[in-house]
Short mmCIF file of C-alpha atoms and ligand atoms in Angstrom, two decimals:
data_model
loop_
_atom_site.label_atom_id
_atom_site.label_comp_id
_atom_site.label_asym_id
_atom_site.label_seq_id
_atom_site.Cartn_x
_atom_site.Cartn_y
_atom_site.Cartn_z
CA UNK A 1 -9.34 -6.38 -55.90
CA UNK A 2 -8.28 -9.27 -53.67
CA UNK A 3 -5.14 -7.50 -52.54
CA UNK A 4 -6.78 -4.19 -51.61
CA UNK A 5 -7.24 -3.61 -47.87
CA UNK A 6 -10.30 -1.40 -48.28
CA UNK A 7 -11.97 -3.75 -50.79
CA UNK A 8 -11.51 -6.49 -48.20
CA UNK A 9 -13.01 -4.35 -45.40
CA UNK A 10 -15.97 -3.46 -47.67
CA UNK A 11 -16.43 -7.17 -48.50
CA UNK A 12 -16.47 -8.05 -44.77
CA UNK A 13 -13.29 -10.13 -44.97
CA UNK A 14 -11.51 -7.81 -42.53
CA UNK A 15 -13.40 -6.11 -39.69
CA UNK A 16 -14.23 -2.43 -39.97
CA UNK A 17 -15.89 -0.12 -37.45
CA UNK A 18 -18.54 1.11 -39.87
CA UNK A 19 -20.48 4.31 -39.32
CA UNK A 20 -22.45 3.99 -42.54
CA UNK A 21 -22.93 1.50 -45.37
CA UNK A 22 -24.85 2.81 -48.38
CA UNK A 23 -25.30 1.73 -52.00
CA UNK A 24 -22.18 3.41 -53.37
CA UNK A 25 -20.32 4.61 -50.28
CA UNK A 26 -19.25 3.25 -46.91
CA UNK A 27 -17.51 4.91 -43.96
CA UNK A 28 -15.53 3.36 -41.13
CA UNK A 29 -13.36 4.67 -38.31
CA UNK A 30 -9.64 5.03 -38.96
CA UNK A 31 -7.67 2.44 -36.98
CA UNK A 32 -5.09 5.09 -36.02
CA UNK A 33 -7.18 8.23 -35.36
CA UNK A 34 -5.49 11.64 -35.70
CA UNK A 35 -8.45 13.62 -34.29
CA UNK A 36 -11.29 12.92 -31.84
CA UNK A 37 -13.40 11.94 -34.87
CA UNK A 38 -11.47 10.35 -37.75
CA UNK A 39 -13.64 8.49 -40.24
CA UNK A 40 -12.68 7.26 -43.72
CA UNK A 41 -15.32 7.79 -46.41
CA UNK A 42 -14.79 5.22 -49.15
CA UNK A 43 -16.58 4.34 -52.41
CA UNK A 44 -17.42 0.66 -52.83
CA UNK A 45 -15.92 0.91 -56.33
CA UNK A 46 -12.15 0.37 -56.43
CA UNK A 47 -10.59 3.53 -57.87
CA UNK A 48 -7.12 4.65 -56.80
CA UNK A 49 -7.37 8.44 -56.66
CA UNK A 50 -9.84 11.25 -56.14
CA UNK A 51 -9.06 12.71 -59.56
CA UNK A 52 -9.78 9.39 -61.28
CA UNK A 53 -13.05 9.15 -59.35
CA UNK A 54 -14.01 12.71 -60.33
CA UNK A 55 -13.29 11.94 -63.98
CA UNK A 56 -15.06 8.58 -64.16
CA UNK A 57 -17.81 8.74 -61.52
CA UNK A 58 -18.47 12.30 -60.31
CA UNK A 59 -21.81 11.33 -58.77
CA UNK A 60 -20.01 8.96 -56.41
CA UNK A 61 -17.62 11.69 -55.33
CA UNK A 62 -20.68 13.85 -54.65
CA UNK A 63 -22.21 11.01 -52.61
CA UNK A 64 -18.98 10.85 -50.58
CA UNK A 65 -19.19 14.59 -49.83
CA UNK A 66 -22.79 14.20 -48.73
CA UNK A 67 -21.85 11.25 -46.49
CA UNK A 68 -18.96 13.23 -44.97
CA UNK A 69 -21.31 16.08 -44.06
CA UNK A 70 -23.86 13.72 -42.50
CA UNK A 71 -21.15 12.05 -40.40
CA UNK A 72 -19.96 15.47 -39.24
CA UNK A 73 -23.51 16.58 -38.52
CA UNK A 74 -23.92 13.51 -36.29
CA UNK A 75 -20.53 13.64 -34.56
CA UNK A 76 -18.89 17.07 -34.72
CA UNK A 77 -21.64 19.67 -34.97
CA UNK A 78 -21.15 19.73 -38.74
CA UNK A 79 -17.51 20.95 -38.63
CA UNK A 80 -14.91 18.85 -40.37
CA UNK A 81 -11.80 18.76 -42.52
CA UNK A 82 -11.81 16.45 -45.54
CA UNK A 83 -8.42 15.21 -46.76
CA UNK A 84 -7.45 13.07 -49.75
CA UNK A 85 -3.80 12.05 -49.64
CA UNK A 86 -2.91 11.52 -53.29
CA UNK A 87 0.34 9.74 -54.12
CA UNK A 88 3.03 8.19 -51.93
CA UNK A 89 4.89 11.45 -51.34
CA UNK A 90 1.68 13.00 -50.03
CA UNK A 91 1.22 10.16 -47.55
CA UNK A 92 -1.18 7.88 -49.42
CA UNK A 93 -0.71 4.33 -48.20
CA UNK A 94 -3.96 2.71 -49.37
CA UNK A 95 -4.58 3.08 -53.10
CA UNK A 96 -8.37 2.81 -52.89
CA UNK A 97 -9.61 6.37 -52.79
CA UNK A 98 -10.79 7.58 -49.38
CA UNK A 99 -11.56 10.93 -47.82
CA UNK A 100 -10.39 11.39 -44.24
CA UNK A 101 -13.13 13.15 -42.23
CA UNK A 102 -11.40 14.82 -39.28
CA UNK A 103 -13.18 16.76 -36.57
CA UNK A 104 -14.18 17.05 -32.95
CA UNK A 105 -12.82 19.73 -30.68
CA UNK A 106 -10.67 22.33 -32.42
CA UNK A 107 -8.32 21.01 -35.09
CA UNK A 108 -4.79 22.29 -34.69
CA UNK A 109 -2.68 22.52 -37.83
CA UNK A 110 -4.38 24.02 -40.85
CA UNK A 111 -3.07 24.73 -44.35
CA UNK A 112 -4.63 28.19 -44.23
P1 AMP U 1 -3.78 7.15 -46.41
O1 AMP U 1 -2.45 7.19 -45.68
O2 AMP U 1 -4.33 8.50 -46.77
O3 AMP U 1 -3.73 6.19 -47.57
O4 AMP U 1 -4.81 6.61 -45.35
C1 AMP U 1 -4.93 5.25 -45.01
C2 AMP U 1 -5.53 5.21 -43.64
O5 AMP U 1 -6.03 3.91 -43.42
C3 AMP U 1 -4.56 5.53 -42.50
O6 AMP U 1 -5.00 6.69 -41.79
C4 AMP U 1 -4.61 4.26 -41.64
O7 AMP U 1 -4.55 4.55 -40.25
C5 AMP U 1 -5.94 3.65 -42.04
N1 AMP U 1 -6.06 2.21 -41.87
C6 AMP U 1 -5.12 1.27 -42.16
N2 AMP U 1 -5.61 0.04 -41.90
C7 AMP U 1 -6.88 0.21 -41.44
C8 AMP U 1 -7.91 -0.67 -40.99
N3 AMP U 1 -7.75 -2.00 -40.96
N4 AMP U 1 -9.08 -0.13 -40.57
C9 AMP U 1 -9.26 1.21 -40.57
N5 AMP U 1 -8.34 2.10 -40.99
C10 AMP U 1 -7.16 1.60 -41.41
ZN1 ZN U 2 -10.02 -1.47 -53.27
#
């Protein structure tokens, strides 16, 4: 997808501050961090939403969860929040699925 920001970061056309690059999944730091640790976990495959990924490639979603935990283990003592904004009204701005890994210190707002 030539027009997709995250496809271009994955392809190396736009710089990314990568924390991991694996066969199916990469992770790079969010350019506008909302927590002391804010990393985006992204499949190499271009899929727009987490539900589409779960339906078509559940093993890749599982690999993303495993990557998120390893990033948190390395950077936040294993504690993290994992957010998928899904749809414009929920705040999704990049339509290449990504899980926000947020952690470090004590996170403030929580849905529960
Ligand atoms: P979302 O709003 O859930 O679609 O998340 C998109 C995220 O991508 C936002 O948190 C942005 O700060 C982040 N972002 C936008 N451009 C870049 C970039 N070039 N490198 C890293 N993160 C980015
Ligand atoms: Zn893409």
